[in-house]
C-alpha cells in the first residue's frame, strides 16, 4: 500500500522514521512519500519538503508567514492528489495538519493521526474537528484517552514512541574523543531546532558559564539550520558544538538546559537533571497566557502532574535564575536526587518501547 506522511518538526521526523519501520513490519511492500526530514528519508520515504522550510514558532511568527504557509498548503494538497495514497498519516504539527485532514477527508482519503495535537492544552474545540476529519487517532499519553471520551471519540493508546528511540540508543564509548571533549564534567545546552529558539535562548543559557568554570558547555546542534547561527559561539571559545548526537551528549552530561518541547522528555528519560527554558515574542506570549489551560509547559511536569523540573518562562529566563537552578540540580545540589526519583516515576508512567510497531500494525489492520 501507499502511505503519505506529514511531519513538520524535528521530533515528528524522529517519530515518523520509527513509524515507517513499524508499518513496514506489517506491510513489507509499503511505499512512502511525504513531508518530514532526514530521518524519514533515511527510512525510504520520498521526501517532498523538509521540515526546516515549514517550522514557524509562535502566534506572531505564523501571522507574519501566512502567505508562505498558504503556499505550502496548496503545494501539499496538490502532491497528495497526484500521489493518490491509500492512507494519509499526520504526525502532530496541528496548525498545518488539521487543515490537510479536512481536505483529505472531504476527498475520501483514509486519514490517520499519530501523536495527538495538544488540544487538551488550549483550543479544546479542535477535538470536534479531529473527530469529524480523522478516521483513527493514535495517542501517546494515557490521559488523552479520557480527554477524547468527553467528545465521544474513541482513540487508540499506543504508548510513547520516545521509548522506541531510547531503547535503540547505544552510547558511543568514543564520543568524547571523536568530538574533542576533555575529561571535565559537561553541561549540555539544547536550544531547540528553530532559528527563533536559538536566537532567543542560547545567549541566555551561555551567560551561566562564568559561574561554573569547572564544567565544559556543549551545544546540541542541528544540521538543518545554517551553521552561521552557531559560528560565533565556536569562534569565541565559549562552547563546543556537537551536531546530530544529542543522546550521546546527554549520556555524558551532568545537567542540561533544555528548550521546551519533546527534548525535555527525552532528557528526563535519559536521567539527566534539567532546567526547562522557553522564550517567544511578547505578543505570542501574551496570547498564549490567555489561551493555554494547563499548569505546565514541559511534558515531564504534565505527565507527573507536578513541577518536577523547573520551568523558566519568558522574563523568568535570565542568568540569575538559571545559575540558581543549575546549582540545585548538579551533583550535590539539593534537587538532584529528587529529580532522579521523579524520573523513575516518569519512566513507569510513560511505559516501555513498542509504540511505533503497535501503531504501524493498527494502521495496516484498519486499512485491511
mmCIF file of C-alpha atoms in Angstrom:
data_model
loop_
_atom_site.group_PDB
_atom_site.id
_atom_site.type_symbol
_atom_site.label_atom_id
_atom_site.label_comp_id
_atom_site.label_asym_id
_atom_site.label_seq_id
_atom_site.Cartn_x
_atom_site.Cartn_y
_atom_site.Cartn_z
ATOM 1 C CA UNK A 1 0.000 0.000 0.000
ATOM 2 C CA UNK A 2 0.978 3.642 -0.452
ATOM 3 C CA UNK A 3 1.311 5.953 2.559
ATOM 4 C CA UNK A 4 1.643 9.732 2.636
ATOM 5 C CA UNK A 5 3.161 11.092 5.888
ATOM 6 C CA UNK A 6 3.386 14.692 7.110
ATOM 7 C CA UNK A 7 5.676 15.778 9.959
ATOM 8 C CA UNK A 8 6.564 19.438 10.435
ATOM 9 C CA UNK A 9 9.164 19.340 13.195
ATOM 10 C CA UNK A 10 12.334 17.559 14.237
ATOM 11 C CA UNK A 11 10.558 15.373 16.798
ATOM 12 C CA UNK A 12 7.957 14.426 14.184
ATOM 13 C CA UNK A 13 10.773 13.375 11.847
ATOM 14 C CA UNK A 14 12.114 11.028 14.544
ATOM 15 C CA UNK A 15 8.715 9.511 15.284
ATOM 16 C CA UNK A 16 7.844 9.335 11.595
ATOM 17 C CA UNK A 17 11.026 7.401 10.824
ATOM 18 C CA UNK A 18 10.219 4.847 13.512
ATOM 19 C CA UNK A 19 6.609 4.639 12.346
ATOM 20 C CA UNK A 20 7.798 3.809 8.819
ATOM 21 C CA UNK A 21 9.682 0.865 10.319
ATOM 22 C CA UNK A 22 6.555 -0.125 12.237
ATOM 23 C CA UNK A 23 4.345 -0.046 9.132
ATOM 24 C CA UNK A 24 6.881 -1.946 7.062
ATOM 25 C CA UNK A 25 6.926 -4.714 9.702
ATOM 26 C CA UNK A 26 3.233 -5.371 8.890
ATOM 27 C CA UNK A 27 3.313 -4.303 5.229
ATOM 28 C CA UNK A 28 6.718 -5.199 3.706
ATOM 29 C CA UNK A 29 5.713 -3.836 0.290
ATOM 30 C CA UNK A 30 4.742 -0.417 1.693
ATOM 31 C CA UNK A 31 5.660 2.724 -0.268
ATOM 32 C CA UNK A 32 6.145 6.093 1.455
ATOM 33 C CA UNK A 33 6.069 9.701 0.334
ATOM 34 C CA UNK A 34 5.624 12.881 2.317
ATOM 35 C CA UNK A 35 6.908 15.841 4.310
ATOM 36 C CA UNK A 36 9.429 15.406 7.097
ATOM 37 C CA UNK A 37 13.182 15.300 7.464
ATOM 38 C CA UNK A 38 16.406 13.393 7.037
ATOM 39 C CA UNK A 39 15.447 10.540 9.350
ATOM 40 C CA UNK A 40 12.243 9.754 7.442
ATOM 41 C CA UNK A 41 14.122 9.976 4.158
ATOM 42 C CA UNK A 42 16.743 7.574 5.508
ATOM 43 C CA UNK A 43 13.973 5.036 6.104
ATOM 44 C CA UNK A 44 12.997 5.152 2.438
ATOM 45 C CA UNK A 45 10.367 7.906 2.302
ATOM 46 C CA UNK A 46 10.354 10.021 -0.848
ATOM 47 C CA UNK A 47 10.859 13.437 0.790
ATOM 48 C CA UNK A 48 8.833 16.222 -0.835
ATOM 49 C CA UNK A 49 9.513 19.099 1.584
ATOM 50 C CA UNK A 50 11.899 19.301 4.545
ATOM 51 C CA UNK A 51 10.516 20.473 7.887
ATOM 52 C CA UNK A 52 13.164 23.214 8.063
ATOM 53 C CA UNK A 53 11.066 25.053 5.460
ATOM 54 C CA UNK A 54 7.794 24.651 7.384
ATOM 55 C CA UNK A 55 8.643 25.310 11.060
ATOM 56 C CA UNK A 56 7.150 28.568 12.340
ATOM 57 C CA UNK A 57 7.115 29.150 16.098
ATOM 58 C CA UNK A 58 4.567 31.279 17.948
ATOM 59 C CA UNK A 59 1.391 33.162 17.010
ATOM 60 C CA UNK A 60 3.155 36.262 15.665
ATOM 61 C CA UNK A 61 5.572 34.244 13.538
ATOM 62 C CA UNK A 62 2.685 32.307 11.981
ATOM 63 C CA UNK A 63 0.799 35.512 11.143
ATOM 64 C CA UNK A 64 3.917 37.032 9.588
ATOM 65 C CA UNK A 65 4.353 33.966 7.371
ATOM 66 C CA UNK A 66 0.725 33.382 6.360
ATOM 67 C CA UNK A 67 1.439 33.779 2.652
ATOM 68 C CA UNK A 68 4.222 31.196 2.825
ATOM 69 C CA UNK A 69 2.045 28.787 4.812
ATOM 70 C CA UNK A 70 -0.819 29.174 2.334
ATOM 71 C CA UNK A 71 1.567 28.309 -0.481
ATOM 72 C CA UNK A 72 2.826 25.259 1.391
ATOM 73 C CA UNK A 73 -0.734 24.028 1.985
ATOM 74 C CA UNK A 74 -1.532 24.380 -1.717
ATOM 75 C CA UNK A 75 1.644 22.504 -2.660
ATOM 76 C CA UNK A 76 0.887 19.708 -0.187
ATOM 77 C CA UNK A 77 -2.697 19.220 -1.354
ATOM 78 C CA UNK A 78 -1.625 19.024 -4.995
ATOM 79 C CA UNK A 79 1.069 16.476 -4.167
ATOM 80 C CA UNK A 80 -1.352 14.279 -2.224
ATOM 81 C CA UNK A 81 -3.798 14.313 -5.120
ATOM 82 C CA UNK A 82 -1.027 13.405 -7.534
ATOM 83 C CA UNK A 83 0.286 10.546 -5.373
ATOM 84 C CA UNK A 84 -3.170 9.082 -4.568
ATOM 85 C CA UNK A 85 -2.112 7.259 -1.359
ATOM 86 C CA UNK A 86 -4.100 4.518 0.368
ATOM 87 C CA UNK A 87 -3.685 6.422 3.625
ATOM 88 C CA UNK A 88 -2.670 9.846 4.891
ATOM 89 C CA UNK A 89 -0.748 9.783 8.177
ATOM 90 C CA UNK A 90 -0.415 13.072 10.067
ATOM 91 C CA UNK A 91 2.151 13.462 12.856
ATOM 92 C CA UNK A 92 1.409 16.196 15.435
ATOM 93 C CA UNK A 93 2.012 19.674 13.794
ATOM 94 C CA UNK A 94 -1.662 20.697 14.199
ATOM 95 C CA UNK A 95 -1.835 24.130 12.576
ATOM 96 C CA UNK A 96 -0.912 22.616 9.222
ATOM 97 C CA UNK A 97 -2.069 19.034 9.591
ATOM 98 C CA UNK A 98 -5.639 19.741 10.713
ATOM 99 C CA UNK A 99 -6.178 21.742 7.534
ATOM 100 C CA UNK A 100 -4.802 18.882 5.467
ATOM 101 C CA UNK A 101 -7.016 16.423 7.379
ATOM 102 C CA UNK A 102 -10.132 18.363 6.435
ATOM 103 C CA UNK A 103 -9.059 18.492 2.789
ATOM 104 C CA UNK A 104 -8.205 14.786 2.659
ATOM 105 C CA UNK A 105 -11.372 13.637 4.398
ATOM 106 C CA UNK A 106 -13.549 15.660 2.009
ATOM 107 C CA UNK A 107 -11.742 13.904 -0.846
ATOM 108 C CA UNK A 108 -12.474 10.439 0.512
ATOM 109 C CA UNK A 109 -8.965 9.624 1.765
ATOM 110 C CA UNK A 110 -8.386 7.477 4.837
ATOM 111 C CA UNK A 111 -6.920 9.805 7.496
ATOM 112 C CA UNK A 112 -4.802 8.637 10.446
ATOM 113 C CA UNK A 113 -3.278 10.877 13.115
ATOM 114 C CA UNK A 114 -0.218 9.786 15.113
ATOM 115 C CA UNK A 115 0.579 11.825 18.242
ATOM 116 C CA UNK A 116 -2.410 13.974 19.053
ATOM 117 C CA UNK A 117 -2.251 17.751 18.831
ATOM 118 C CA UNK A 118 -2.253 19.172 22.346
ATOM 119 C CA UNK A 119 -5.906 20.177 22.117
ATOM 120 C CA UNK A 120 -6.258 19.414 25.823
ATOM 121 C CA UNK A 121 -3.887 22.335 26.497
ATOM 122 C CA UNK A 122 -5.708 25.033 24.521
ATOM 123 C CA UNK A 123 -8.469 25.400 21.917
ATOM 124 C CA UNK A 124 -10.223 22.227 23.056
ATOM 125 C CA UNK A 125 -12.938 22.733 20.449
ATOM 126 C CA UNK A 126 -10.429 21.397 17.938
ATOM 127 C CA UNK A 127 -11.355 17.945 19.260
ATOM 128 C CA UNK A 128 -14.635 18.194 17.327
ATOM 129 C CA UNK A 129 -12.698 18.954 14.149
ATOM 130 C CA UNK A 130 -10.454 15.956 14.762
ATOM 131 C CA UNK A 131 -13.445 13.687 15.306
ATOM 132 C CA UNK A 132 -15.004 14.889 12.055
ATOM 133 C CA UNK A 133 -11.906 14.535 9.878
ATOM 134 C CA UNK A 134 -9.677 11.815 11.370
ATOM 135 C CA UNK A 135 -10.629 8.159 10.978
ATOM 136 C CA UNK A 136 -8.242 6.897 13.663
ATOM 137 C CA UNK A 137 -6.204 8.772 16.255
ATOM 138 C CA UNK A 138 -3.205 7.148 17.973
ATOM 139 C CA UNK A 139 -2.340 8.857 21.268
ATOM 140 C CA UNK A 140 0.828 8.567 23.348
ATOM 141 C CA UNK A 141 -0.366 9.679 26.796
ATOM 142 C CA UNK A 142 -2.951 7.727 28.826
ATOM 143 C CA UNK A 143 -4.849 10.870 29.889
ATOM 144 C CA UNK A 144 -5.599 11.642 26.239
ATOM 145 C CA UNK A 145 -7.941 8.639 26.063
ATOM 146 C CA UNK A 146 -10.144 10.158 28.769
ATOM 147 C CA UNK A 147 -9.965 13.588 27.158
ATOM 148 C CA UNK A 148 -11.344 12.348 23.857
ATOM 149 C CA UNK A 149 -14.048 10.324 25.623
ATOM 150 C CA UNK A 150 -15.660 13.656 26.504
ATOM 151 C CA UNK A 151 -16.215 14.110 22.780
ATOM 152 C CA UNK A 152 -17.476 10.551 22.252
ATOM 153 C CA UNK A 153 -14.391 9.807 20.181
ATOM 154 C CA UNK A 154 -12.564 6.503 20.653
ATOM 155 C CA UNK A 155 -8.802 6.696 20.223
ATOM 156 C CA UNK A 156 -6.015 4.090 20.407
ATOM 157 C CA UNK A 157 -3.436 4.476 23.173
ATOM 158 C CA UNK A 158 -0.170 3.062 21.782
ATOM 159 C CA UNK A 159 2.454 4.171 24.322
ATOM 160 C CA UNK A 160 5.180 6.767 23.848
ATOM 161 C CA UNK A 161 7.403 6.477 20.744
ATOM 162 C CA UNK A 162 10.318 8.136 22.523
ATOM 163 C CA UNK A 163 10.840 4.841 24.303
ATOM 164 C CA UNK A 164 11.495 3.208 20.916
ATOM 165 C CA UNK A 165 14.245 5.710 20.147
ATOM 166 C CA UNK A 166 15.754 5.452 23.624
ATOM 167 C CA UNK A 167 15.614 1.644 23.617
ATOM 168 C CA UNK A 168 17.521 1.641 20.306
ATOM 169 C CA UNK A 169 20.194 4.037 21.597
ATOM 170 C CA UNK A 170 23.651 2.577 22.194
ATOM 171 C CA UNK A 171 26.153 5.022 23.766
ATOM 172 C CA UNK A 172 29.312 5.654 21.789
ATOM 173 C CA UNK A 173 32.294 4.859 24.061
ATOM 174 C CA UNK A 174 34.476 7.078 21.850
ATOM 175 C CA UNK A 175 32.104 10.048 21.923
ATOM 176 C CA UNK A 176 34.381 12.384 23.926
ATOM 177 C CA UNK A 177 37.408 11.605 21.786
ATOM 178 C CA UNK A 178 35.513 11.945 18.497
ATOM 179 C CA UNK A 179 34.318 15.436 19.448
ATOM 180 C CA UNK A 180 37.491 16.672 21.167
ATOM 181 C CA UNK A 181 35.858 16.894 24.584
ATOM 182 C CA UNK A 182 38.126 16.785 27.630
ATOM 183 C CA UNK A 183 37.507 14.969 30.911
ATOM 184 C CA UNK A 184 35.709 17.834 32.652
ATOM 185 C CA UNK A 185 32.041 17.298 33.538
ATOM 186 C CA UNK A 186 29.537 18.523 30.959
ATOM 187 C CA UNK A 187 26.582 20.894 30.992
ATOM 188 C CA UNK A 188 24.543 20.253 27.848
ATOM 189 C CA UNK A 189 22.659 23.042 26.086
ATOM 190 C CA UNK A 190 19.653 22.032 23.968
ATOM 191 C CA UNK A 191 18.490 25.337 22.464
ATOM 192 C CA UNK A 192 15.990 23.817 20.023
ATOM 193 C CA UNK A 193 15.794 23.196 16.295
ATOM 194 C CA UNK A 194 14.314 26.508 15.097
ATOM 195 C CA UNK A 195 16.128 29.757 14.338
ATOM 196 C CA UNK A 196 13.831 31.691 16.680
ATOM 197 C CA UNK A 197 14.571 29.339 19.575
ATOM 198 C CA UNK A 198 18.335 29.559 19.220
ATOM 199 C CA UNK A 199 18.265 33.334 18.771
ATOM 200 C CA UNK A 200 16.005 33.723 21.796
ATOM 201 C CA UNK A 201 17.659 31.386 24.273
ATOM 202 C CA UNK A 202 21.228 30.311 23.547
ATOM 203 C CA UNK A 203 22.888 33.557 24.694
ATOM 204 C CA UNK A 204 21.000 33.406 27.990
ATOM 205 C CA UNK A 205 21.936 29.752 28.505
ATOM 206 C CA UNK A 206 25.602 30.552 27.898
ATOM 207 C CA UNK A 207 25.518 33.513 30.285
ATOM 208 C CA UNK A 208 25.741 30.993 33.141
ATOM 209 C CA UNK A 209 29.118 29.664 32.031
ATOM 210 C CA UNK A 210 31.261 32.040 34.101
ATOM 211 C CA UNK A 211 29.597 30.709 37.256
ATOM 212 C CA UNK A 212 30.656 27.110 36.555
ATOM 213 C CA UNK A 213 34.320 27.248 35.455
ATOM 214 C CA UNK A 214 34.851 23.559 36.250
ATOM 215 C CA UNK A 215 32.365 22.477 33.584
ATOM 216 C CA UNK A 216 32.570 22.420 29.799
ATOM 217 C CA UNK A 217 29.494 23.634 27.924
ATOM 218 C CA UNK A 218 28.421 21.617 24.885
ATOM 219 C CA UNK A 219 25.663 22.695 22.482
ATOM 220 C CA UNK A 220 23.430 20.146 20.773
ATOM 221 C CA UNK A 221 23.456 21.497 17.211
ATOM 222 C CA UNK A 222 21.237 20.518 14.282
ATOM 223 C CA UNK A 223 22.368 20.340 10.671
ATOM 224 C CA UNK A 224 19.135 21.631 9.152
ATOM 225 C CA UNK A 225 19.924 25.156 10.406
ATOM 226 C CA UNK A 226 22.591 27.453 8.918
ATOM 227 C CA UNK A 227 25.978 26.910 10.558
ATOM 228 C CA UNK A 228 26.285 30.702 10.908
ATOM 229 C CA UNK A 229 23.830 30.518 13.816
ATOM 230 C CA UNK A 230 26.474 28.657 15.819
ATOM 231 C CA UNK A 231 29.712 30.077 14.376
ATOM 232 C CA UNK A 232 30.106 32.945 16.827
ATOM 233 C CA UNK A 233 29.925 30.576 19.798
ATOM 234 C CA UNK A 234 32.667 28.450 18.294
ATOM 235 C CA UNK A 235 34.891 31.413 17.450
ATOM 236 C CA UNK A 236 34.526 32.884 20.942
ATOM 237 C CA UNK A 237 35.528 29.587 22.509
ATOM 238 C CA UNK A 238 32.538 29.713 24.845
ATOM 239 C CA UNK A 239 31.278 26.275 23.943
ATOM 240 C CA UNK A 240 31.762 23.171 21.853
ATOM 241 C CA UNK A 241 29.073 22.141 19.368
ATOM 242 C CA UNK A 242 28.092 18.557 18.672
ATOM 243 C CA UNK A 243 25.806 18.038 15.706
ATOM 244 C CA UNK A 244 23.046 15.400 15.471
ATOM 245 C CA UNK A 245 24.287 13.496 18.522
ATOM 246 C CA UNK A 246 22.023 14.645 21.332
ATOM 247 C CA UNK A 247 21.567 11.282 23.061
ATOM 248 C CA UNK A 248 25.327 10.693 23.318
ATOM 249 C CA UNK A 249 25.744 14.233 24.640
ATOM 250 C CA UNK A 250 23.058 13.727 27.272
ATOM 251 C CA UNK A 251 24.587 10.374 28.241
ATOM 252 C CA UNK A 252 27.757 12.132 29.446
ATOM 253 C CA UNK A 253 26.083 15.300 30.814
ATOM 254 C CA UNK A 254 25.720 16.154 34.499
ATOM 255 C CA UNK A 255 22.900 18.609 33.748
ATOM 256 C CA UNK A 256 21.101 20.203 30.809
ATOM 257 C CA UNK A 257 19.393 23.468 29.908
ATOM 258 C CA UNK A 258 16.600 22.483 27.539
ATOM 259 C CA UNK A 259 14.221 24.444 25.344
ATOM 260 C CA UNK A 260 10.640 23.387 25.986
ATOM 261 C CA UNK A 261 9.419 20.597 23.710
ATOM 262 C CA UNK A 262 9.978 16.896 23.180
ATOM 263 C CA UNK A 263 13.615 17.282 24.254
ATOM 264 C CA UNK A 264 12.524 17.919 27.850
ATOM 265 C CA UNK A 265 11.003 14.429 27.997
ATOM 266 C CA UNK A 266 13.979 12.826 26.221
ATOM 267 C CA UNK A 267 16.366 14.450 28.715
ATOM 268 C CA UNK A 268 14.357 13.158 31.672
ATOM 269 C CA UNK A 269 14.044 9.632 30.282
ATOM 270 C CA UNK A 270 17.828 9.605 29.815
ATOM 271 C CA UNK A 271 18.097 10.534 33.515
ATOM 272 C CA UNK A 272 19.756 13.955 33.126
ATOM 273 C CA UNK A 273 18.832 16.737 35.595
ATOM 274 C CA UNK A 274 17.418 19.661 33.646
ATOM 275 C CA UNK A 275 16.014 23.166 33.648
ATOM 276 C CA UNK A 276 13.308 23.884 31.070
ATOM 277 C CA UNK A 277 13.685 27.149 29.140
ATOM 278 C CA UNK A 278 11.190 28.997 26.976
ATOM 279 C CA UNK A 279 11.009 32.446 25.426
ATOM 280 C CA UNK A 280 8.979 33.767 22.496
ATOM 281 C CA UNK A 281 7.831 37.161 21.209
ATOM 282 C CA UNK A 282 5.876 39.380 23.601
ATOM 283 C CA UNK A 283 2.707 39.160 21.517
ATOM 284 C CA UNK A 284 2.887 35.363 21.211
ATOM 285 C CA UNK A 285 3.461 35.026 24.949
ATOM 286 C CA UNK A 286 0.543 37.304 25.842
ATOM 287 C CA UNK A 287 -1.796 35.340 23.598
ATOM 288 C CA UNK A 288 -0.558 32.005 24.922
ATOM 289 C CA UNK A 289 -1.168 33.065 28.530
ATOM 290 C CA UNK A 290 -4.795 33.812 27.692
ATOM 291 C CA UNK A 291 -5.401 30.594 25.781
ATOM 292 C CA UNK A 292 -3.384 27.804 27.395
ATOM 293 C CA UNK A 293 -5.310 25.839 30.001
ATOM 294 C CA UNK A 294 -2.604 23.682 31.565
ATOM 295 C CA UNK A 295 -0.410 24.407 34.590
ATOM 296 C CA UNK A 296 2.924 23.438 32.964
ATOM 297 C CA UNK A 297 4.598 23.630 29.560
ATOM 298 C CA UNK A 298 7.007 20.686 29.829
ATOM 299 C CA UNK A 299 5.860 17.134 29.148
ATOM 300 C CA UNK A 300 7.775 15.933 32.210
ATOM 301 C CA UNK A 301 5.662 18.033 34.572
ATOM 302 C CA UNK A 302 2.409 17.382 32.706
ATOM 303 C CA UNK A 303 2.861 13.614 32.943
ATOM 304 C CA UNK A 304 3.921 13.716 36.609
ATOM 305 C CA UNK A 305 1.262 16.352 37.423
ATOM 306 C CA UNK A 306 3.735 18.463 39.415
ATOM 307 C CA UNK A 307 6.768 20.696 38.841
ATOM 308 C CA UNK A 308 9.448 18.018 38.898
ATOM 309 C CA UNK A 309 11.682 20.184 36.684
ATOM 310 C CA UNK A 310 11.840 23.974 36.966
ATOM 311 C CA UNK A 311 10.312 25.912 34.079
ATOM 312 C CA UNK A 312 11.836 29.312 33.395
ATOM 313 C CA UNK A 313 9.486 31.098 31.012
ATOM 314 C CA UNK A 314 9.830 34.464 29.259
ATOM 315 C CA UNK A 315 11.103 37.081 31.790
ATOM 316 C CA UNK A 316 11.993 34.397 34.354
ATOM 317 C CA UNK A 317 14.528 33.039 31.884
ATOM 318 C CA UNK A 318 17.584 35.022 32.975
ATOM 319 C CA UNK A 319 21.126 34.451 34.155
ATOM 320 C CA UNK A 320 20.358 34.718 37.863
ATOM 321 C CA UNK A 321 17.547 32.135 37.817
ATOM 322 C CA UNK A 322 19.444 29.730 35.568
ATOM 323 C CA UNK A 323 22.501 29.808 37.810
ATOM 324 C CA UNK A 324 20.401 29.206 40.922
ATOM 325 C CA UNK A 325 18.619 26.227 39.355
ATOM 326 C CA UNK A 326 21.795 24.703 37.940
ATOM 327 C CA UNK A 327 23.380 24.772 41.389
ATOM 328 C CA UNK A 328 20.367 22.907 42.747
ATOM 329 C CA UNK A 329 20.308 20.117 40.124
ATOM 330 C CA UNK A 330 24.036 19.460 39.622
ATOM 331 C CA UNK A 331 25.583 16.602 41.662
ATOM 332 C CA UNK A 332 25.465 17.557 45.332
ATOM 333 C CA UNK A 333 22.643 20.051 44.815
ATOM 334 C CA UNK A 334 19.508 19.802 46.930
ATOM 335 C CA UNK A 335 17.241 18.942 43.954
ATOM 336 C CA UNK A 336 19.495 16.414 42.210
ATOM 337 C CA UNK A 337 18.319 13.252 43.955
ATOM 338 C CA UNK A 338 14.687 14.357 43.936
ATOM 339 C CA UNK A 339 14.748 14.786 40.164
ATOM 340 C CA UNK A 340 16.229 11.322 39.772
ATOM 341 C CA UNK A 341 13.454 9.905 41.951
ATOM 342 C CA UNK A 342 10.829 11.731 39.903
ATOM 343 C CA UNK A 343 12.372 10.433 36.681
ATOM 344 C CA UNK A 344 11.854 6.860 37.897
ATOM 345 C CA UNK A 345 8.143 7.550 38.340
ATOM 346 C CA UNK A 346 8.080 9.234 34.926
ATOM 347 C CA UNK A 347 9.523 6.159 33.193
ATOM 348 C CA UNK A 348 6.851 3.983 34.839
ATOM 349 C CA UNK A 349 4.066 6.235 33.565
ATOM 350 C CA UNK A 350 5.468 6.517 30.035
ATOM 351 C CA UNK A 351 5.813 2.742 29.683
ATOM 352 C CA UNK A 352 8.118 0.607 27.558
ATOM 353 C CA UNK A 353 9.015 0.584 23.876
ATOM 354 C CA UNK A 354 6.860 -0.683 21.007
ATOM 355 C CA UNK A 355 4.636 2.320 20.189
ATOM 356 C CA UNK A 356 5.817 2.582 16.588
ATOM 357 C CA UNK A 357 5.291 -1.097 15.837
ATOM 358 C CA UNK A 358 1.878 -1.141 17.544
ATOM 359 C CA UNK A 359 0.760 1.920 15.594
ATOM 360 C CA UNK A 360 2.057 0.545 12.304
ATOM 361 C CA UNK A 361 0.231 -2.742 12.857
ATOM 362 C CA UNK A 362 -3.015 -0.924 13.717
ATOM 363 C CA UNK A 363 -2.811 1.266 10.606
ATOM 364 C CA UNK A 364 -2.338 -1.754 8.345
ATOM 365 C CA UNK A 365 -5.136 -3.590 10.196
ATOM 366 C CA UNK A 366 -7.592 -0.686 9.816
ATOM 367 C CA UNK A 367 -6.766 -0.370 6.114
ATOM 368 C CA UNK A 368 -7.403 -4.068 5.650
#
